[in-house]
XYZ file of N, CA, C and O in Angstrom:
364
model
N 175.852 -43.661 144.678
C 175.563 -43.639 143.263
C 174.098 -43.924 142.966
O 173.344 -43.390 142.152
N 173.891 -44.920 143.848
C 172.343 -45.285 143.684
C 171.529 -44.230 144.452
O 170.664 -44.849 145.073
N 171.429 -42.989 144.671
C 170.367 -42.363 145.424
C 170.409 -42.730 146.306
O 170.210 -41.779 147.063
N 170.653 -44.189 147.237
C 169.936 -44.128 148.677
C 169.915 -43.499 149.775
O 169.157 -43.545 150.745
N 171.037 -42.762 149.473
C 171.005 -41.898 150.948
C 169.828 -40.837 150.892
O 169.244 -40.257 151.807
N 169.671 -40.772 149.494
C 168.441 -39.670 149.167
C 167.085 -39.952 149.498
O 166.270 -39.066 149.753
N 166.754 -41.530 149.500
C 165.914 -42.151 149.823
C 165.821 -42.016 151.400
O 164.858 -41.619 152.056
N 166.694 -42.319 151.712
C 167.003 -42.366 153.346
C 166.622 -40.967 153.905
O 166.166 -40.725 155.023
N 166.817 -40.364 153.211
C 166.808 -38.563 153.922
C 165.644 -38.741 153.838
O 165.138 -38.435 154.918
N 164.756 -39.146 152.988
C 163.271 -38.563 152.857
C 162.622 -38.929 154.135
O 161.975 -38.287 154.963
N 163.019 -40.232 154.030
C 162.448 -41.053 155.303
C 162.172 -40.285 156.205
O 161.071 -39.862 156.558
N 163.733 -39.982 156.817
C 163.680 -39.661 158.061
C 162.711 -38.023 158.384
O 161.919 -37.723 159.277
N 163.287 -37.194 157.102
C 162.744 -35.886 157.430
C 161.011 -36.307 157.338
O 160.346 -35.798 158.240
N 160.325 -37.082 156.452
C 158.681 -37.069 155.911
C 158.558 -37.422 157.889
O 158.008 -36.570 158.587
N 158.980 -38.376 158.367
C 158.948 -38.833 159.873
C 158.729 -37.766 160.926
O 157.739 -37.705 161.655
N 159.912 -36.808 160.928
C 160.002 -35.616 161.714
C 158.531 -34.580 161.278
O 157.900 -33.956 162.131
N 158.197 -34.580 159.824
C 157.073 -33.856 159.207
C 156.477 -34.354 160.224
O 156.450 -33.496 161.107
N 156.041 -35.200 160.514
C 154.666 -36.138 160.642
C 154.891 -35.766 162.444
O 154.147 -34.998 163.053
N 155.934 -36.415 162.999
C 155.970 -35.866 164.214
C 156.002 -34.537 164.423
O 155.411 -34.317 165.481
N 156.444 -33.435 163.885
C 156.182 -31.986 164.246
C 154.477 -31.585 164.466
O 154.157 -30.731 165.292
N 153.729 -32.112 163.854
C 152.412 -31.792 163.155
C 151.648 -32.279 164.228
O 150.661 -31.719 164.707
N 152.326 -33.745 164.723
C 151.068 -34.384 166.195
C 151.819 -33.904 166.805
O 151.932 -34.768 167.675
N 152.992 -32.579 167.277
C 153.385 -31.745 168.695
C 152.654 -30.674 168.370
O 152.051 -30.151 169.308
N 152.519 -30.136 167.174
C 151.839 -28.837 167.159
C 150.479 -28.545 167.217
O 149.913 -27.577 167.723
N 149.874 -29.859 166.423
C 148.079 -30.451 167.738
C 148.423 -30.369 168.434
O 147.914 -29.281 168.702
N 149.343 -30.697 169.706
C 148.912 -30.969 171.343
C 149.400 -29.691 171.562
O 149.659 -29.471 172.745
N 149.600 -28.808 170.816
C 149.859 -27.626 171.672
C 151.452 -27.700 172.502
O 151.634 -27.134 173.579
N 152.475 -28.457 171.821
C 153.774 -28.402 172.296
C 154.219 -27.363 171.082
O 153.749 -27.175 169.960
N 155.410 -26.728 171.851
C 156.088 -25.282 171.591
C 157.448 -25.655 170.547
O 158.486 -25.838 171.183
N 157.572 -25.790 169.025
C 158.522 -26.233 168.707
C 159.468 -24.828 168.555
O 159.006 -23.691 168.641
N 160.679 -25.112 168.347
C 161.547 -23.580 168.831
C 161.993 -22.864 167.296
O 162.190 -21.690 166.982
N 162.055 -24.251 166.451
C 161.659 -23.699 164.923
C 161.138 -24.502 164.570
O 161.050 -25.545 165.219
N 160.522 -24.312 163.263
C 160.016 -25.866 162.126
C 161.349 -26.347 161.727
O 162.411 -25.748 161.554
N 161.081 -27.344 161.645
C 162.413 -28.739 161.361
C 162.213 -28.578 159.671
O 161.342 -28.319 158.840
N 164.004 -29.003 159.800
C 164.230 -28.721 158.374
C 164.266 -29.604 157.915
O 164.177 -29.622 156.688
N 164.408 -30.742 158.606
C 165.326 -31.846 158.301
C 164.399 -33.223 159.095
O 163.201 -33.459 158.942
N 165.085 -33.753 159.693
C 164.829 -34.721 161.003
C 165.210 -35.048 162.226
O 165.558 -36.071 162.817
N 164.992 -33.454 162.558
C 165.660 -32.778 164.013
C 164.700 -31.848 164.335
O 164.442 -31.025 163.457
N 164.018 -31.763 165.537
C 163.162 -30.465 165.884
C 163.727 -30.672 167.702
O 164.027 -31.620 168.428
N 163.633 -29.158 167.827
C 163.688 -28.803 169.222
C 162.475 -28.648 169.769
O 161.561 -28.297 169.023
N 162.220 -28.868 171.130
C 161.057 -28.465 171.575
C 161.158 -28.109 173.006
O 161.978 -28.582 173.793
N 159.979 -26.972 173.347
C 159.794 -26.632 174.951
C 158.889 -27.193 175.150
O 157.864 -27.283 174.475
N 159.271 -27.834 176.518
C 158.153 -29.173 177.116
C 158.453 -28.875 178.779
O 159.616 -28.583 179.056
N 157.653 -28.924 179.676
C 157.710 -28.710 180.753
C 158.326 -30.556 181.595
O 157.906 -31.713 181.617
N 159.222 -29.964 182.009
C 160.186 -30.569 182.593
C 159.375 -32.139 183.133
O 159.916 -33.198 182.816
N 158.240 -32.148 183.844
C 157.652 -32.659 184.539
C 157.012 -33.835 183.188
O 157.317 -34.991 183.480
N 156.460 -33.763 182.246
C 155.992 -33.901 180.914
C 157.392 -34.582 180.446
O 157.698 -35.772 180.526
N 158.056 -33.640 180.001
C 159.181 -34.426 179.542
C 159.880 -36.432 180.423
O 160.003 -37.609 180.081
N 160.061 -35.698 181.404
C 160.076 -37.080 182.008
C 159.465 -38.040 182.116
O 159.976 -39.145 181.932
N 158.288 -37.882 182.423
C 156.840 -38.918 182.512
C 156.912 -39.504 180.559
O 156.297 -40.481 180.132
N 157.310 -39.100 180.186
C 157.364 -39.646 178.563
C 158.781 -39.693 178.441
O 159.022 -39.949 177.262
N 159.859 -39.567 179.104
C 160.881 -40.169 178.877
C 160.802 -41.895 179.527
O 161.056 -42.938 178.924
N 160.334 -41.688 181.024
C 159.763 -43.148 181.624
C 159.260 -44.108 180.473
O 159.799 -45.204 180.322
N 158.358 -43.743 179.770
C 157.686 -44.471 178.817
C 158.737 -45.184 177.855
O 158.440 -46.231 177.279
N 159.633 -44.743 177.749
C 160.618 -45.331 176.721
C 161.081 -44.464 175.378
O 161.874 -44.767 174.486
N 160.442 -43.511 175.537
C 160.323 -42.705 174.493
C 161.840 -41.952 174.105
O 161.649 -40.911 174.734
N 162.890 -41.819 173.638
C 164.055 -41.583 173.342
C 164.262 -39.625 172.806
O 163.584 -38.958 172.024
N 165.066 -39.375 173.359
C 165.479 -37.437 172.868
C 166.258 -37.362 174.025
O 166.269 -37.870 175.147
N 166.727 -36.780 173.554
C 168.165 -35.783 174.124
C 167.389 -34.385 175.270
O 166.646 -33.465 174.927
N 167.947 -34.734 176.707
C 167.101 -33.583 177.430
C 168.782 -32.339 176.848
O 170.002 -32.488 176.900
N 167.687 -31.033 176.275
C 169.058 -30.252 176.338
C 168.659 -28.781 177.384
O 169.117 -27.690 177.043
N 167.976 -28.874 178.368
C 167.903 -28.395 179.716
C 166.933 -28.492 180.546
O 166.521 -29.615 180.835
N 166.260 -27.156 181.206
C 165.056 -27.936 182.124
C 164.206 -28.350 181.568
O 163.722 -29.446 181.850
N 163.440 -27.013 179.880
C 162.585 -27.032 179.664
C 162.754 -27.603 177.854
O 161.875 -27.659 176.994
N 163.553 -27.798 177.802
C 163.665 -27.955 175.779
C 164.595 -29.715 175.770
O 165.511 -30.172 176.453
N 163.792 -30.242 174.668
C 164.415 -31.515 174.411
C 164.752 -31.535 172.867
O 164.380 -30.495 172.323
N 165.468 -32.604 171.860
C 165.887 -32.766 170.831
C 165.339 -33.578 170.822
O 165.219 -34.263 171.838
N 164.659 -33.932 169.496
C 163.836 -35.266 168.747
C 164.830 -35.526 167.744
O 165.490 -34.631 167.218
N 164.930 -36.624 167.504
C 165.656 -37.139 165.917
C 165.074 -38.376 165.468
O 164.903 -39.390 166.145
N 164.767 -38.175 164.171
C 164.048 -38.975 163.642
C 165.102 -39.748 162.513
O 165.650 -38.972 161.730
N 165.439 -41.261 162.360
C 166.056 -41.843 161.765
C 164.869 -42.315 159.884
O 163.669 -42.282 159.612
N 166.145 -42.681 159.109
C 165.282 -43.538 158.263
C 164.261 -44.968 158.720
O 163.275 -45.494 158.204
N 165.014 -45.225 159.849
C 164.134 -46.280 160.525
C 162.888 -46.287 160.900
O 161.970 -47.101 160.806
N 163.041 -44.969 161.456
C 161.014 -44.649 162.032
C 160.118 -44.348 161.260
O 160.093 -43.444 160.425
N 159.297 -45.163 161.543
C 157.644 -45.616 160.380
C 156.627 -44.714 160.976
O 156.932 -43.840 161.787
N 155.768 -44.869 160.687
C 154.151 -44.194 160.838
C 154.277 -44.594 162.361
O 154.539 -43.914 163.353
N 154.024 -45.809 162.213
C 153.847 -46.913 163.679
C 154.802 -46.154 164.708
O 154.138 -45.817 165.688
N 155.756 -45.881 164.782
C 156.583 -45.157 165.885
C 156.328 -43.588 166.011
O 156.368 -43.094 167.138
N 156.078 -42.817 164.952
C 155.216 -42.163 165.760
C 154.350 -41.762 166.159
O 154.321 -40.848 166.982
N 153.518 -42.260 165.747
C 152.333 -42.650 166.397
C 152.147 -42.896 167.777
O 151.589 -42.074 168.503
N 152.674 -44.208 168.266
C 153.016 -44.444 169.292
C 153.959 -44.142 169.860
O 154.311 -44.876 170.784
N 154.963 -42.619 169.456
C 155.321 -41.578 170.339
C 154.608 -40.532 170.571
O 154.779 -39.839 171.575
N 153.836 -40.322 169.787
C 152.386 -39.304 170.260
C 151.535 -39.630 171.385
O 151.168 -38.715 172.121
N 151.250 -40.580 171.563
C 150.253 -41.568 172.483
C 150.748 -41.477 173.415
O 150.054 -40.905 174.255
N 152.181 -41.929 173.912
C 152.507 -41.905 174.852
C 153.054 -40.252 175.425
O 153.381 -39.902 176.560
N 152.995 -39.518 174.231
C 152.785 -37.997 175.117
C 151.381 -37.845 175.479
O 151.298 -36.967 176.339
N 150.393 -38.271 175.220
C 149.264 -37.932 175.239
C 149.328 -38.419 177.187
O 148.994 -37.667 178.102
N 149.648 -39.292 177.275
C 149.563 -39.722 178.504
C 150.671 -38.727 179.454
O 150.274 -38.081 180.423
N 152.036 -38.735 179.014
C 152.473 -37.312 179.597
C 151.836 -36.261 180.259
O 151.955 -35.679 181.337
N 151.019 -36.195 179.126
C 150.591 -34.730 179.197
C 148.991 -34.838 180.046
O 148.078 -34.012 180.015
N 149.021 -35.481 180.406
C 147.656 -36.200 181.254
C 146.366 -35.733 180.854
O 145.353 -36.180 181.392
């Protein structure tokens, strides 16, 4: 009744905005633009892991493509410092 889930949606999707935008600087392959607070991406297998090590959380959905999901929870600060730690991924 109160909107919040509406509030909540924004969150999460403005989040995924923000993370699509520092994959598409580094030159990662998203498979569409996110509608929501879900993007797919092609990431070379090798990359993917070395930033899964890091702590970094997604769904592997084969050799080369992973799932991101972005909650109302995640701030600037997280991804941020899920960018960073692709940066190091990606050596």
């Amino acid at each position: 009744r109160d909107g919040l889930w509406v509030k909540l949606a924004r969150q999460a999707n403005a989040a995924m905005a923000e993370l699509a935008r520092g994959l598409r600087d580094r030159g990662v392959e998203l498979l569409a633009e996110p509608q929501a607070n879900m993007a797919f991406l092609r990431i070379d297998e090798p990359v993917w892991r070395t930033w899964a090590a890091q702590d970094v959380l997604f769904y592997d959905m084969g050799p080369d493509t992973v799932r991101l999901v972005t909650s109302w929870q995640t701030t600037p600060d997280d991804v941020a410092d899920a960018l960073r730690r692709l940066d190091v991924a990606l050596g």
